Tab-separated table of C-alpha atoms in Angstrom:
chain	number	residue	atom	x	y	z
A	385	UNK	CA	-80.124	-154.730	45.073
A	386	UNK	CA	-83.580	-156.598	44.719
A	387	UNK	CA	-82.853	-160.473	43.980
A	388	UNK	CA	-85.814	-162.275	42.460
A	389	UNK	CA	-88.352	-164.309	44.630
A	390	UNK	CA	-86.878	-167.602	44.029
A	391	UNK	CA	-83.287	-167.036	44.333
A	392	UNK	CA	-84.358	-165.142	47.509
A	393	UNK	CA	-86.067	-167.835	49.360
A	394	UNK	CA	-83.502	-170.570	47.892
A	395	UNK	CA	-80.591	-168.146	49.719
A	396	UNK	CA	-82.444	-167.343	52.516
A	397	UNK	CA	-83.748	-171.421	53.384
A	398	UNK	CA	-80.323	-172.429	52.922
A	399	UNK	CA	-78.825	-170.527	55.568
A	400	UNK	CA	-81.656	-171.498	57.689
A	401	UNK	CA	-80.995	-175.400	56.485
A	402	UNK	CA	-77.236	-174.677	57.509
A	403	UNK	CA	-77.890	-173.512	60.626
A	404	UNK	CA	-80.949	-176.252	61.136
A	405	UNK	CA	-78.139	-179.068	59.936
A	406	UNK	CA	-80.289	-179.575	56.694
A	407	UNK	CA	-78.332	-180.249	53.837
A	408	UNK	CA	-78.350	-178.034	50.889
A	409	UNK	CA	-79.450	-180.804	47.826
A	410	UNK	CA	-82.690	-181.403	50.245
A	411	UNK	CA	-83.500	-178.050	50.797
A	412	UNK	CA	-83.514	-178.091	46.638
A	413	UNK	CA	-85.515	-181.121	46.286
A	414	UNK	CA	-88.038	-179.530	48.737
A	415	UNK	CA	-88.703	-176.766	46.620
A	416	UNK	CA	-89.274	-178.461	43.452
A	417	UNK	CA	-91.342	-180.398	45.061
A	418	UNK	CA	-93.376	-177.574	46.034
A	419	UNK	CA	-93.072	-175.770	42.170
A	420	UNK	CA	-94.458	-179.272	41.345
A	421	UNK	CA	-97.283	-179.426	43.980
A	422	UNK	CA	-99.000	-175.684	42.909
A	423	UNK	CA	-98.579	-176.999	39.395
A	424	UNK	CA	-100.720	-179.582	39.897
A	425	UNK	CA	-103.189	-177.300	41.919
A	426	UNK	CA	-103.710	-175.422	39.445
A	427	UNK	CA	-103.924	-178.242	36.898
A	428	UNK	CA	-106.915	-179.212	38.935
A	429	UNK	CA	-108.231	-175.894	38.749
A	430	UNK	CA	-108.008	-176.110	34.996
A	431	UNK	CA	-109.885	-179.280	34.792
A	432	UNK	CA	-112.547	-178.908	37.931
A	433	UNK	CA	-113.812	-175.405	35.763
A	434	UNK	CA	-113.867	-176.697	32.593
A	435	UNK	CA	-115.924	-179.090	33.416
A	436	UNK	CA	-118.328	-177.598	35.602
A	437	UNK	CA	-118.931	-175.205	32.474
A	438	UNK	CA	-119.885	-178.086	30.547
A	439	UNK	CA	-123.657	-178.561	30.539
A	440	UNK	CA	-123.510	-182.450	30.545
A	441	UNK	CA	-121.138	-182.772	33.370
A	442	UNK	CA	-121.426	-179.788	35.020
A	443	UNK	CA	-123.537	-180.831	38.221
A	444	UNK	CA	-122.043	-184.922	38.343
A	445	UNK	CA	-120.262	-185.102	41.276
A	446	UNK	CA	-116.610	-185.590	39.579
A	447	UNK	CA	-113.487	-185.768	41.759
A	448	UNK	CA	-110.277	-184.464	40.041
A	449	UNK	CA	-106.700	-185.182	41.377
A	450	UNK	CA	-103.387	-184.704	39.904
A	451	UNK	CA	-100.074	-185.730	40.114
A	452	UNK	CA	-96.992	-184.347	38.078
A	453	UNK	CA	-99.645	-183.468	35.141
A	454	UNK	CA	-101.333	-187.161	35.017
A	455	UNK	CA	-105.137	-186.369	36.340
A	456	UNK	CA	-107.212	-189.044	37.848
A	457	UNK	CA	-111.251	-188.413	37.391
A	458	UNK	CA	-113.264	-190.492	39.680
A	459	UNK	CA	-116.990	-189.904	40.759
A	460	UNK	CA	-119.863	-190.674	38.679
A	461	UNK	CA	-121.754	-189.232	35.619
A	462	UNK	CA	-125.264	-190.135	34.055
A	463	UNK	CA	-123.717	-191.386	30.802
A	464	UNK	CA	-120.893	-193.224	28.856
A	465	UNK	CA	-121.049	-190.077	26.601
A	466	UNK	CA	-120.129	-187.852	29.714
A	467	UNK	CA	-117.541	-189.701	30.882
A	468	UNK	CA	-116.000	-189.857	27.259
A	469	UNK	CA	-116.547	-186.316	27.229
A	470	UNK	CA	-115.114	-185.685	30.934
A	471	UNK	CA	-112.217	-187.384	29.990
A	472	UNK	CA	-112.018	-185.042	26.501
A	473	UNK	CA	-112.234	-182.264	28.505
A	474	UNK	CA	-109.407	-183.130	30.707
A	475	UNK	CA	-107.164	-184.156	27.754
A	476	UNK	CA	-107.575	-180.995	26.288
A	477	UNK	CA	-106.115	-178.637	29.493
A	478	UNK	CA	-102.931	-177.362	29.101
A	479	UNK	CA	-100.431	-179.103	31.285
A	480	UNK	CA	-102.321	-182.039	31.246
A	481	UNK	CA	-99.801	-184.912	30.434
A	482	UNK	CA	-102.662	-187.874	31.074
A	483	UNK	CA	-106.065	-188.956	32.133
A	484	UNK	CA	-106.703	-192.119	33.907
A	485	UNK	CA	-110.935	-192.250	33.718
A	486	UNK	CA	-112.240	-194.113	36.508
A	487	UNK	CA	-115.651	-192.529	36.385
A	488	UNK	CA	-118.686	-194.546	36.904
A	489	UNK	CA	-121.729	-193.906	34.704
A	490	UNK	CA	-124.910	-193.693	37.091
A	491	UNK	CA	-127.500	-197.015	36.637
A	492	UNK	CA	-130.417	-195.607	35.145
């Protein structure tokens, strides 16, 4: 009988977290944390390509982090229309929950 992924490393960890006197609720709480942390890896994934395909930001040197779906954007752009429109294009990937802009515009 095949069990599915999940249910096999849940089993499987918990044994080990028996035998390493872990308890069983951290064991849980470690693996939603995990779920949580390649969800947010590829949030920033989402983000970091859409906007390197847009023209206007594409080559500013914008840093993307995430945390539970709330992105940060920090780095700078050459414009107060790129950074509205960095901050667009971040609203606008799925999973995204919110944007906190902290880009700088570059001094001419």
């Amino acid at each position: 009988m095949k069990l599915a992924r999940p249910a096999t490393l849940l089993a499987l960890s918990a044994a080990s977290a028996q035998v390493a006197g872990c308890g069983y609720v951290e064991l849980v709480r470690l693996y939603f944390q995990e779920q949580e942390y390649q969800k947010d890896q590829e949030l920033i994934a989402r983000v970091k390509g859409a906007l390197l395909a847009d023209q206007a930001i594409g080559d500013a040197p914008v840093q993307v982090e995430a945390y539970l779906g709330a992105i940060r954007l920090s780095g700078t752009v050459p414009s107060a229309a790129g950074k509205r429109q960095a901050e667009a294009i971040a609203e606008q990937a799925r999973g995204v929950e919110s944007v906190d802009n902290d880009l700088m515009v570059q001094a001419p």
